[in-house]
Amino acid sequence: MSAQPAVRIQGLHKSFGRTEVLKGIDLQVKSGEVMCLLGPSGSGKSTFLRCINHLEKVTAGRIYVDGGLVGYAERGGRLHELPEREVSRRRADIGMVFQHFNLFPHLTAFDNVALAPLLVKGEDRRAVFDRTGELLKRVGLGSKQFAYPSQLSGGQQQRVAIARALAMQPKLMLFDEPTSALDPELVGEVLAVMRDLAESGMTMIVVTHEIGFAREVGDTIVFMDGGVVVETGVPREVIADPQHERTKAFLSRVL
């Protein structure tokens, strides 16, 4: 375990116009830790993830991944946004899996996974192709490499999306409610891949309503509401004995 946190968030604020969505978030994620974010819709969880990946620009505060700012350089105590090329280079260390897969419909599963390492990193084709085949086998889709998204179930598409993120060999994986768009019978196959990834030591931040997954796989639970961190702690303790009334009310509805 590295002494330096994998992710360090300091005083994070994010506003859209006059609407303040994040109101001063301070968090740290250790290397190899699985942090699960819980909270009602509109609490700021997805915006928080998108700020880490610089898909949203921060209004104030600092986000460090592996010791470095993502998307910004700091000069004279002020943040200056980096050119898009440099942003993309830093973002390549952060894999993200969305609710709705976002696969290219005209590309096969294999090509969806291989595309970014070839175009963004300019890696050797043979090395990328070998890794792509292994990743698709890892997520249980070795026999579906040349299927198009329309030929795959939702759970299979989400597993391709996870393989695609892993193809960039990220240091951090972000999951934004990865099972929320799936039929209930398909949820388990995606959670199984995520569980395997956690066991391999990947640092993960997971926005989820899957309380069982958070209890079994998470190292830390963070409960957010109204753009702030309301409660944080060890999953079994937070779920069994929440201390804050808002956490108690939320868990009573979802359990």
mmCIF file of N, CA and C in Angstrom, residues 117-249:
data_model
loop_
_atom_site.group_PDB
_atom_site.id
_atom_site.type_symbol
_atom_site.label_atom_id
_atom_site.label_comp_id
_atom_site.label_asym_id
_atom_site.label_seq_id
_atom_site.Cartn_x
_atom_site.Cartn_y
_atom_site.Cartn_z
ATOM 1 N N PRO A 117 -6.465 2.608 -26.669
ATOM 2 C CA PRO A 117 -5.010 2.443 -26.557
ATOM 3 C C PRO A 117 -4.278 2.716 -27.873
ATOM 4 N N LEU A 118 -4.919 2.398 -28.991
ATOM 5 C CA LEU A 118 -4.297 2.648 -30.291
ATOM 6 C C LEU A 118 -4.280 4.134 -30.631
ATOM 7 N N LEU A 119 -5.419 4.805 -30.439
ATOM 8 C CA LEU A 119 -5.530 6.198 -30.875
ATOM 9 C C LEU A 119 -4.991 7.187 -29.844
ATOM 10 N N VAL A 120 -5.294 6.957 -28.565
ATOM 11 C CA VAL A 120 -4.905 7.919 -27.525
ATOM 12 C C VAL A 120 -3.459 7.720 -27.097
ATOM 13 N N LYS A 121 -3.072 6.461 -26.895
ATOM 14 C CA LYS A 121 -1.718 6.184 -26.412
ATOM 15 C C LYS A 121 -0.739 5.831 -27.534
ATOM 16 N N GLY A 122 -1.269 5.502 -28.701
ATOM 17 C CA GLY A 122 -0.394 5.126 -29.813
ATOM 18 C C GLY A 122 0.405 3.869 -29.545
ATOM 19 N N GLU A 123 -0.200 2.912 -28.857
ATOM 20 C CA GLU A 123 0.509 1.691 -28.492
ATOM 21 C C GLU A 123 0.673 0.763 -29.698
ATOM 22 N N ASP A 124 1.586 -0.161 -29.546
ATOM 23 C CA ASP A 124 1.830 -1.178 -30.571
ATOM 24 C C ASP A 124 0.571 -2.018 -30.786
ATOM 25 N N ARG A 125 0.206 -2.228 -32.057
ATOM 26 C CA ARG A 125 -1.040 -2.919 -32.382
ATOM 27 C C ARG A 125 -1.069 -4.340 -31.824
ATOM 28 N N ARG A 126 0.027 -5.060 -31.950
ATOM 29 C CA ARG A 126 0.045 -6.440 -31.489
ATOM 30 C C ARG A 126 -0.159 -6.506 -29.985
ATOM 31 N N ALA A 127 0.510 -5.603 -29.250
ATOM 32 C CA ALA A 127 0.357 -5.596 -27.798
ATOM 33 C C ALA A 127 -1.083 -5.265 -27.408
ATOM 34 N N VAL A 128 -1.673 -4.296 -28.093
ATOM 35 C CA VAL A 128 -3.058 -3.913 -27.803
ATOM 36 C C VAL A 128 -4.010 -5.060 -28.124
ATOM 37 N N PHE A 129 -3.808 -5.717 -29.269
ATOM 38 C CA PHE A 129 -4.702 -6.808 -29.662
ATOM 39 C C PHE A 129 -4.606 -7.977 -28.679
ATOM 40 N N ASP A 130 -3.388 -8.273 -28.237
ATOM 41 C CA ASP A 130 -3.229 -9.352 -27.260
ATOM 42 C C ASP A 130 -3.945 -9.006 -25.957
ATOM 43 N N ARG A 131 -3.776 -7.763 -25.486
ATOM 44 C CA ARG A 131 -4.405 -7.344 -24.233
ATOM 45 C C ARG A 131 -5.928 -7.312 -24.370
ATOM 46 N N THR A 132 -6.404 -6.879 -25.527
ATOM 47 C CA THR A 132 -7.855 -6.822 -25.755
ATOM 48 C C THR A 132 -8.478 -8.205 -25.653
ATOM 49 N N GLY A 133 -7.851 -9.183 -26.295
ATOM 50 C CA GLY A 133 -8.366 -10.549 -26.214
ATOM 51 C C GLY A 133 -8.391 -11.062 -24.795
ATOM 52 N N GLU A 134 -7.332 -10.784 -24.026
ATOM 53 C CA GLU A 134 -7.267 -11.238 -22.639
ATOM 54 C C GLU A 134 -8.324 -10.557 -21.779
ATOM 55 N N LEU A 135 -8.541 -9.263 -22.007
ATOM 56 C CA LEU A 135 -9.529 -8.536 -21.210
ATOM 57 C C LEU A 135 -10.942 -9.029 -21.485
ATOM 58 N N LEU A 136 -11.246 -9.304 -22.736
ATOM 59 C CA LEU A 136 -12.578 -9.809 -23.050
ATOM 60 C C LEU A 136 -12.794 -11.197 -22.447
ATOM 61 N N LYS A 137 -11.740 -12.005 -22.412
ATOM 62 C CA LYS A 137 -11.841 -13.289 -21.725
ATOM 63 C C LYS A 137 -12.046 -13.066 -20.224
ATOM 64 N N ARG A 138 -11.360 -12.094 -19.674
ATOM 65 C CA ARG A 138 -11.444 -11.828 -18.236
ATOM 66 C C ARG A 138 -12.872 -11.450 -17.820
ATOM 67 N N VAL A 139 -13.577 -10.709 -18.682
ATOM 68 C CA VAL A 139 -14.942 -10.315 -18.350
ATOM 69 C C VAL A 139 -15.965 -11.317 -18.883
ATOM 70 N N GLY A 140 -15.486 -12.487 -19.313
ATOM 71 C CA GLY A 140 -16.375 -13.564 -19.716
ATOM 72 C C GLY A 140 -16.954 -13.442 -21.099
ATOM 73 N N LEU A 141 -16.264 -12.708 -21.986
ATOM 74 C CA LEU A 141 -16.793 -12.469 -23.329
ATOM 75 C C LEU A 141 -15.806 -12.879 -24.416
ATOM 76 N N GLY A 142 -14.990 -13.887 -24.126
ATOM 77 C CA GLY A 142 -14.034 -14.347 -25.121
ATOM 78 C C GLY A 142 -14.685 -14.839 -26.396
ATOM 79 N N SER A 143 -15.898 -15.347 -26.293
ATOM 80 C CA SER A 143 -16.594 -15.857 -27.477
ATOM 81 C C SER A 143 -17.405 -14.792 -28.193
ATOM 82 N N LYS A 144 -17.421 -13.558 -27.642
ATOM 83 C CA LYS A 144 -18.232 -12.477 -28.222
ATOM 84 C C LYS A 144 -17.365 -11.336 -28.769
ATOM 85 N N GLN A 145 -16.097 -11.623 -29.043
ATOM 86 C CA GLN A 145 -15.179 -10.560 -29.428
ATOM 87 C C GLN A 145 -15.628 -9.812 -30.675
ATOM 88 N N PHE A 146 -16.247 -10.510 -31.607
ATOM 89 C CA PHE A 146 -16.568 -9.890 -32.889
ATOM 90 C C PHE A 146 -18.059 -9.618 -33.042
ATOM 91 N N ALA A 147 -18.770 -9.621 -31.900
ATOM 92 C CA ALA A 147 -20.178 -9.233 -31.895
ATOM 93 C C ALA A 147 -20.281 -7.714 -31.791
ATOM 94 N N TYR A 148 -21.322 -7.167 -32.386
ATOM 95 C CA TYR A 148 -21.604 -5.741 -32.286
ATOM 96 C C TYR A 148 -22.488 -5.483 -31.065
ATOM 97 N N PRO A 149 -22.476 -4.260 -30.518
ATOM 98 C CA PRO A 149 -23.282 -3.976 -29.332
ATOM 99 C C PRO A 149 -24.743 -4.399 -29.457
ATOM 100 N N SER A 150 -25.326 -4.225 -30.627
ATOM 101 C CA SER A 150 -26.735 -4.595 -30.816
ATOM 102 C C SER A 150 -26.961 -6.097 -30.689
ATOM 103 N N GLN A 151 -25.891 -6.880 -30.776
ATOM 104 C CA GLN A 151 -25.999 -8.331 -30.649
ATOM 105 C C GLN A 151 -25.732 -8.820 -29.225
ATOM 106 N N LEU A 152 -25.495 -7.884 -28.319
ATOM 107 C CA LEU A 152 -25.155 -8.222 -26.934
ATOM 108 C C LEU A 152 -26.254 -7.764 -25.990
ATOM 109 N N SER A 153 -26.409 -8.487 -24.878
ATOM 110 C CA SER A 153 -27.323 -8.051 -23.827
ATOM 111 C C SER A 153 -26.749 -6.819 -23.128
ATOM 112 N N GLY A 154 -27.594 -6.178 -22.315
ATOM 113 C CA GLY A 154 -27.112 -5.015 -21.573
ATOM 114 C C GLY A 154 -25.949 -5.352 -20.658
ATOM 115 N N GLY A 155 -26.052 -6.512 -19.987
ATOM 116 C CA GLY A 155 -24.955 -6.912 -19.101
ATOM 117 C C GLY A 155 -23.672 -7.174 -19.857
ATOM 118 N N GLN A 156 -23.795 -7.769 -21.044
ATOM 119 C CA GLN A 156 -22.611 -8.010 -21.868
ATOM 120 C C GLN A 156 -22.018 -6.697 -22.359
ATOM 121 N N GLN A 157 -22.863 -5.753 -22.745
ATOM 122 C CA GLN A 157 -22.362 -4.457 -23.183
ATOM 123 C C GLN A 157 -21.619 -3.745 -22.052
ATOM 124 N N GLN A 158 -22.153 -3.836 -20.830
ATOM 125 C CA GLN A 158 -21.477 -3.174 -19.724
ATOM 126 C C GLN A 158 -20.149 -3.841 -19.413
ATOM 127 N N ARG A 159 -20.064 -5.154 -19.595
ATOM 128 C CA ARG A 159 -18.784 -5.836 -19.390
ATOM 129 C C ARG A 159 -17.768 -5.449 -20.466
ATOM 130 N N VAL A 160 -18.234 -5.224 -21.690
ATOM 131 C CA VAL A 160 -17.340 -4.687 -22.728
ATOM 132 C C VAL A 160 -16.853 -3.298 -22.314
ATOM 133 N N ALA A 161 -17.755 -2.485 -21.760
ATOM 134 C CA ALA A 161 -17.373 -1.140 -21.327
ATOM 135 C C ALA A 161 -16.312 -1.191 -20.228
ATOM 136 N N ILE A 162 -16.419 -2.162 -19.321
ATOM 137 C CA ILE A 162 -15.404 -2.319 -18.280
ATOM 138 C C ILE A 162 -14.069 -2.735 -18.902
ATOM 139 N N ALA A 163 -14.101 -3.686 -19.839
ATOM 140 C CA ALA A 163 -12.871 -4.101 -20.524
ATOM 141 C C ALA A 163 -12.252 -2.928 -21.276
ATOM 142 N N ARG A 164 -13.093 -2.102 -21.890
ATOM 143 C CA ARG A 164 -12.596 -0.935 -22.617
ATOM 144 C C ARG A 164 -11.852 0.018 -21.682
ATOM 145 N N ALA A 165 -12.413 0.258 -20.501
ATOM 146 C CA ALA A 165 -11.737 1.126 -19.537
ATOM 147 C C ALA A 165 -10.423 0.512 -19.066
ATOM 148 N N LEU A 166 -10.412 -0.799 -18.846
ATOM 149 C CA LEU A 166 -9.202 -1.474 -18.375
ATOM 150 C C LEU A 166 -8.119 -1.521 -19.444
ATOM 151 N N ALA A 167 -8.508 -1.424 -20.714
ATOM 152 C CA ALA A 167 -7.534 -1.490 -21.805
ATOM 153 C C ALA A 167 -6.523 -0.360 -21.737
ATOM 154 N N MET A 168 -6.892 0.748 -21.099
ATOM 155 C CA MET A 168 -5.978 1.882 -20.951
ATOM 156 C C MET A 168 -5.022 1.699 -19.776
ATOM 157 N N GLN A 169 -5.128 0.565 -19.090
ATOM 158 C CA GLN A 169 -4.286 0.243 -17.928
ATOM 159 C C GLN A 169 -4.322 1.367 -16.881
ATOM 160 N N PRO A 170 -5.522 1.700 -16.427
ATOM 161 C CA PRO A 170 -5.676 2.834 -15.514
ATOM 162 C C PRO A 170 -5.171 2.535 -14.109
ATOM 163 N N LYS A 171 -4.893 3.617 -13.379
ATOM 164 C CA LYS A 171 -4.523 3.507 -11.975
ATOM 165 C C LYS A 171 -5.759 3.579 -11.076
ATOM 166 N N LEU A 172 -6.841 4.094 -11.624
ATOM 167 C CA LEU A 172 -8.072 4.326 -10.867
ATOM 168 C C LEU A 172 -9.253 4.013 -11.772
ATOM 169 N N MET A 173 -10.278 3.339 -11.213
ATOM 170 C CA MET A 173 -11.506 3.064 -11.959
ATOM 171 C C MET A 173 -12.684 3.752 -11.264
ATOM 172 N N LEU A 174 -13.473 4.465 -12.053
ATOM 173 C CA LEU A 174 -14.680 5.132 -11.578
ATOM 174 C C LEU A 174 -15.896 4.424 -12.185
ATOM 175 N N PHE A 175 -16.879 4.119 -11.362
ATOM 176 C CA PHE A 175 -18.100 3.463 -11.829
ATOM 177 C C PHE A 175 -19.291 4.324 -11.436
ATOM 178 N N ASP A 176 -20.047 4.790 -12.422
ATOM 179 C CA ASP A 176 -21.203 5.647 -12.161
ATOM 180 C C ASP A 176 -22.490 4.833 -12.332
ATOM 181 N N GLU A 177 -22.962 4.248 -11.221
ATOM 182 C CA GLU A 177 -24.161 3.405 -11.224
ATOM 183 C C GLU A 177 -24.157 2.427 -12.402
ATOM 184 N N PRO A 178 -23.150 1.564 -12.477
ATOM 185 C CA PRO A 178 -22.964 0.729 -13.662
ATOM 186 C C PRO A 178 -24.046 -0.312 -13.893
ATOM 187 N N THR A 179 -24.882 -0.572 -12.893
ATOM 188 C CA THR A 179 -25.936 -1.588 -13.070
ATOM 189 C C THR A 179 -27.331 -0.979 -13.145
ATOM 190 N N SER A 180 -27.448 0.359 -13.077
ATOM 191 C CA SER A 180 -28.776 0.964 -12.956
ATOM 192 C C SER A 180 -29.613 0.829 -14.224
ATOM 193 N N ALA A 181 -28.966 0.651 -15.382
ATOM 194 C CA ALA A 181 -29.710 0.537 -16.636
ATOM 195 C C ALA A 181 -29.969 -0.913 -17.030
ATOM 196 N N LEU A 182 -29.612 -1.852 -16.160
ATOM 197 C CA LEU A 182 -29.709 -3.270 -16.505
ATOM 198 C C LEU A 182 -30.976 -3.907 -15.938
ATOM 199 N N ASP A 183 -31.478 -4.908 -16.654
ATOM 200 C CA ASP A 183 -32.533 -5.731 -16.101
ATOM 201 C C ASP A 183 -31.989 -6.462 -14.868
ATOM 202 N N PRO A 184 -32.827 -6.688 -13.871
ATOM 203 C CA PRO A 184 -32.338 -7.275 -12.608
ATOM 204 C C PRO A 184 -31.537 -8.561 -12.778
ATOM 205 N N GLU A 185 -31.930 -9.428 -13.730
ATOM 206 C CA GLU A 185 -31.222 -10.698 -13.869
ATOM 207 C C GLU A 185 -29.824 -10.540 -14.455
ATOM 208 N N LEU A 186 -29.490 -9.345 -14.978
ATOM 209 C CA LEU A 186 -28.181 -9.114 -15.578
ATOM 210 C C LEU A 186 -27.216 -8.397 -14.632
ATOM 211 N N VAL A 187 -27.738 -7.924 -13.508
ATOM 212 C CA VAL A 187 -26.909 -7.144 -12.590
ATOM 213 C C VAL A 187 -25.756 -7.972 -12.043
ATOM 214 N N GLY A 188 -26.038 -9.221 -11.679
ATOM 215 C CA GLY A 188 -25.035 -10.058 -11.030
ATOM 216 C C GLY A 188 -23.789 -10.274 -11.855
ATOM 217 N N GLU A 189 -23.941 -10.422 -13.180
ATOM 218 C CA GLU A 189 -22.774 -10.695 -14.017
ATOM 219 C C GLU A 189 -21.825 -9.500 -14.068
ATOM 220 N N VAL A 190 -22.379 -8.280 -13.983
ATOM 221 C CA VAL A 190 -21.521 -7.095 -13.970
ATOM 222 C C VAL A 190 -20.861 -6.932 -12.608
ATOM 223 N N LEU A 191 -21.618 -7.138 -11.544
ATOM 224 C CA LEU A 191 -21.045 -7.034 -10.203
ATOM 225 C C LEU A 191 -19.951 -8.076 -9.986
ATOM 226 N N ALA A 192 -20.081 -9.249 -10.593
ATOM 227 C CA ALA A 192 -19.051 -10.283 -10.458
ATOM 228 C C ALA A 192 -17.729 -9.811 -11.065
ATOM 229 N N VAL A 193 -17.798 -9.145 -12.211
ATOM 230 C CA VAL A 193 -16.586 -8.602 -12.836
ATOM 231 C C VAL A 193 -15.979 -7.522 -11.948
ATOM 232 N N MET A 194 -16.818 -6.665 -11.381
ATOM 233 C CA MET A 194 -16.316 -5.610 -10.496
ATOM 234 C C MET A 194 -15.702 -6.199 -9.230
ATOM 235 N N ARG A 195 -16.306 -7.252 -8.726
ATOM 236 C CA ARG A 195 -15.761 -7.916 -7.528
ATOM 237 C C ARG A 195 -14.381 -8.503 -7.824
ATOM 238 N N ASP A 196 -14.235 -9.122 -8.979
ATOM 239 C CA ASP A 196 -12.941 -9.669 -9.390
ATOM 240 C C ASP A 196 -11.908 -8.560 -9.525
ATOM 241 N N LEU A 197 -12.328 -7.434 -10.062
ATOM 242 C CA LEU A 197 -11.419 -6.299 -10.236
ATOM 243 C C LEU A 197 -10.959 -5.766 -8.883
ATOM 244 N N ALA A 198 -11.883 -5.680 -7.939
ATOM 245 C CA ALA A 198 -11.526 -5.230 -6.592
ATOM 246 C C ALA A 198 -10.536 -6.182 -5.941
ATOM 247 N N GLU A 199 -10.772 -7.482 -6.101
ATOM 248 C CA GLU A 199 -9.880 -8.477 -5.508
ATOM 249 C C GLU A 199 -8.482 -8.435 -6.112
ATOM 250 N N SER A 200 -8.374 -7.921 -7.346
ATOM 251 C CA SER A 200 -7.063 -7.814 -7.993
ATOM 252 C C SER A 200 -6.264 -6.619 -7.481
ATOM 253 N N GLY A 201 -6.901 -5.760 -6.658
ATOM 254 C CA GLY A 201 -6.191 -4.626 -6.075
ATOM 255 C C GLY A 201 -6.410 -3.302 -6.775
ATOM 256 N N MET A 202 -7.364 -3.230 -7.691
ATOM 257 C CA MET A 202 -7.640 -1.981 -8.384
ATOM 258 C C MET A 202 -8.272 -0.972 -7.426
ATOM 259 N N THR A 203 -7.818 0.269 -7.479
ATOM 260 C CA THR A 203 -8.444 1.350 -6.735
ATOM 261 C C THR A 203 -9.741 1.733 -7.445
ATOM 262 N N MET A 204 -10.853 1.762 -6.702
ATOM 263 C CA MET A 204 -12.157 1.968 -7.322
ATOM 264 C C MET A 204 -13.012 2.935 -6.504
ATOM 265 N N ILE A 205 -13.718 3.808 -7.209
ATOM 266 C CA ILE A 205 -14.768 4.627 -6.599
ATOM 267 C C ILE A 205 -16.052 4.278 -7.335
ATOM 268 N N VAL A 206 -17.041 3.809 -6.587
ATOM 269 C CA VAL A 206 -18.251 3.232 -7.186
ATOM 270 C C VAL A 206 -19.485 3.952 -6.662
ATOM 271 N N VAL A 207 -20.202 4.625 -7.547
ATOM 272 C CA VAL A 207 -21.530 5.138 -7.213
ATOM 273 C C VAL A 207 -22.524 4.015 -7.462
ATOM 274 N N THR A 208 -23.264 3.623 -6.432
ATOM 275 C CA THR A 208 -24.128 2.444 -6.577
ATOM 276 C C THR A 208 -25.290 2.497 -5.604
ATOM 277 N N HIS A 209 -26.366 1.813 -5.964
ATOM 278 C CA HIS A 209 -27.463 1.545 -5.039
ATOM 279 C C HIS A 209 -27.479 0.068 -4.645
ATOM 280 N N GLU A 210 -26.460 -0.680 -5.086
ATOM 281 C CA GLU A 210 -26.368 -2.097 -4.751
ATOM 282 C C GLU A 210 -25.740 -2.234 -3.355
ATOM 283 N N ILE A 211 -26.607 -2.229 -2.343
ATOM 284 C CA ILE A 211 -26.125 -2.205 -0.958
ATOM 285 C C ILE A 211 -25.347 -3.474 -0.623
ATOM 286 N N GLY A 212 -25.780 -4.616 -1.171
ATOM 287 C CA GLY A 212 -25.066 -5.865 -0.910
ATOM 288 C C GLY A 212 -23.639 -5.807 -1.420
ATOM 289 N N PHE A 213 -23.451 -5.255 -2.622
ATOM 290 C CA PHE A 213 -22.107 -5.111 -3.173
ATOM 291 C C PHE A 213 -21.271 -4.183 -2.294
ATOM 292 N N ALA A 214 -21.853 -3.051 -1.888
ATOM 293 C CA ALA A 214 -21.115 -2.101 -1.050
ATOM 294 C C ALA A 214 -20.693 -2.746 0.266
ATOM 295 N N ARG A 215 -21.585 -3.567 0.844
ATOM 296 C CA ARG A 215 -21.281 -4.222 2.117
ATOM 297 C C ARG A 215 -20.170 -5.252 1.962
ATOM 298 N N GLU A 216 -20.218 -6.028 0.874
ATOM 299 C CA GLU A 216 -19.300 -7.150 0.716
ATOM 300 C C GLU A 216 -17.951 -6.746 0.131
ATOM 301 N N VAL A 217 -17.951 -5.783 -0.793
ATOM 302 C CA VAL A 217 -16.744 -5.466 -1.556
ATOM 303 C C VAL A 217 -16.110 -4.151 -1.124
ATOM 304 N N GLY A 218 -16.930 -3.207 -0.677
ATOM 305 C CA GLY A 218 -16.404 -1.894 -0.328
ATOM 306 C C GLY A 218 -15.507 -1.924 0.902
ATOM 307 N N ASP A 219 -14.490 -1.084 0.883
ATOM 308 C CA ASP A 219 -13.674 -0.851 2.076
ATOM 309 C C ASP A 219 -14.221 0.321 2.876
ATOM 310 N N THR A 220 -14.819 1.274 2.165
ATOM 311 C CA THR A 220 -15.357 2.480 2.778
ATOM 312 C C THR A 220 -16.685 2.817 2.116
ATOM 313 N N ILE A 221 -17.646 3.251 2.903
ATOM 314 C CA ILE A 221 -18.888 3.813 2.368
ATOM 315 C C ILE A 221 -18.898 5.306 2.661
ATOM 316 N N VAL A 222 -19.261 6.071 1.641
ATOM 317 C CA VAL A 222 -19.464 7.510 1.795
ATOM 318 C C VAL A 222 -20.915 7.796 1.447
ATOM 319 N N PHE A 223 -21.659 8.338 2.380
ATOM 320 C CA PHE A 223 -23.047 8.721 2.118
ATOM 321 C C PHE A 223 -23.101 10.217 1.859
ATOM 322 N N MET A 224 -23.606 10.577 0.669
ATOM 323 C CA MET A 224 -23.715 11.981 0.268
ATOM 324 C C MET A 224 -25.181 12.386 0.191
ATOM 325 N N ASP A 225 -25.442 13.636 0.526
ATOM 326 C CA ASP A 225 -26.771 14.206 0.354
ATOM 327 C C ASP A 225 -26.615 15.718 0.282
ATOM 328 N N GLY A 226 -27.317 16.328 -0.653
ATOM 329 C CA GLY A 226 -27.281 17.779 -0.767
ATOM 330 C C GLY A 226 -25.917 18.351 -1.074
ATOM 331 N N GLY A 227 -25.071 17.560 -1.751
ATOM 332 C CA GLY A 227 -23.769 18.067 -2.159
ATOM 333 C C GLY A 227 -22.696 18.033 -1.098
ATOM 334 N N VAL A 228 -22.957 17.346 0.014
ATOM 335 C CA VAL A 228 -21.960 17.238 1.082
ATOM 336 C C VAL A 228 -21.832 15.774 1.509
ATOM 337 N N VAL A 229 -20.715 15.446 2.143
ATOM 338 C CA VAL A 229 -20.534 14.126 2.741
ATOM 339 C C VAL A 229 -21.185 14.147 4.109
ATOM 340 N N VAL A 230 -22.215 13.307 4.266
ATOM 341 C CA VAL A 230 -22.971 13.268 5.510
ATOM 342 C C VAL A 230 -22.357 12.282 6.499
ATOM 343 N N GLU A 231 -21.910 11.132 5.966
ATOM 344 C CA GLU A 231 -21.390 10.085 6.844
ATOM 345 C C GLU A 231 -20.426 9.217 6.058
ATOM 346 N N THR A 232 -19.392 8.747 6.710
ATOM 347 C CA THR A 232 -18.431 7.851 6.081
ATOM 348 C C THR A 232 -17.943 6.847 7.112
ATOM 349 N N GLY A 233 -17.610 5.637 6.624
ATOM 350 C CA GLY A 233 -17.135 4.633 7.556
ATOM 351 C C GLY A 233 -17.028 3.269 6.912
ATOM 352 N N VAL A 234 -16.756 2.262 7.733
ATOM 353 C CA VAL A 234 -16.667 0.878 7.277
ATOM 354 C C VAL A 234 -18.065 0.413 6.869
ATOM 355 N N PRO A 235 -18.204 -0.250 5.720
ATOM 356 C CA PRO A 235 -19.545 -0.594 5.207
ATOM 357 C C PRO A 235 -20.450 -1.284 6.209
ATOM 358 N N ARG A 236 -19.980 -2.337 6.847
ATOM 359 C CA ARG A 236 -20.860 -3.089 7.742
ATOM 360 C C ARG A 236 -21.371 -2.212 8.888
ATOM 361 N N GLU A 237 -20.529 -1.297 9.370
ATOM 362 C CA GLU A 237 -20.948 -0.428 10.477
ATOM 363 C C GLU A 237 -21.937 0.625 10.003
ATOM 364 N N VAL A 238 -21.656 1.248 8.849
ATOM 365 C CA VAL A 238 -22.551 2.294 8.348
ATOM 366 C C VAL A 238 -23.914 1.705 8.003
ATOM 367 N N ILE A 239 -23.920 0.533 7.358
ATOM 368 C CA ILE A 239 -25.187 -0.074 6.932
ATOM 369 C C ILE A 239 -25.969 -0.617 8.132
ATOM 370 N N ALA A 240 -25.284 -1.223 9.079
ATOM 371 C CA ALA A 240 -25.974 -1.825 10.232
ATOM 372 C C ALA A 240 -26.354 -0.791 11.279
ATOM 373 N N ASP A 241 -25.544 0.247 11.405
ATOM 374 C CA ASP A 241 -25.779 1.216 12.482
ATOM 375 C C ASP A 241 -25.429 2.632 12.029
ATOM 376 N N PRO A 242 -26.169 3.178 11.044
ATOM 377 C CA PRO A 242 -25.876 4.544 10.578
ATOM 378 C C PRO A 242 -26.082 5.552 11.706
ATOM 379 N N GLN A 243 -25.231 6.569 11.724
ATOM 380 C CA GLN A 243 -25.259 7.537 12.821
ATOM 381 C C GLN A 243 -26.082 8.782 12.496
ATOM 382 N N HIS A 244 -26.207 9.109 11.222
ATOM 383 C CA HIS A 244 -26.891 10.343 10.831
ATOM 384 C C HIS A 244 -28.328 10.036 10.408
ATOM 385 N N GLU A 245 -29.235 10.912 10.755
ATOM 386 C CA GLU A 245 -30.647 10.665 10.451
ATOM 387 C C GLU A 245 -30.896 10.552 8.945
ATOM 388 N N ARG A 246 -30.177 11.332 8.131
ATOM 389 C CA ARG A 246 -30.378 11.249 6.680
ATOM 390 C C ARG A 246 -29.904 9.901 6.134
ATOM 391 N N THR A 247 -28.801 9.382 6.692
ATOM 392 C CA THR A 247 -28.330 8.056 6.293
ATOM 393 C C THR A 247 -29.341 6.994 6.696
ATOM 394 N N LYS A 248 -29.867 7.089 7.905
ATOM 395 C CA LYS A 248 -30.864 6.121 8.395
ATOM 396 C C LYS A 248 -32.099 6.127 7.489
ATOM 397 N N ALA A 249 -32.565 7.311 7.119
ATOM 398 C CA ALA A 249 -33.770 7.417 6.282
ATOM 399 C C ALA A 249 -33.538 6.818 4.905
#
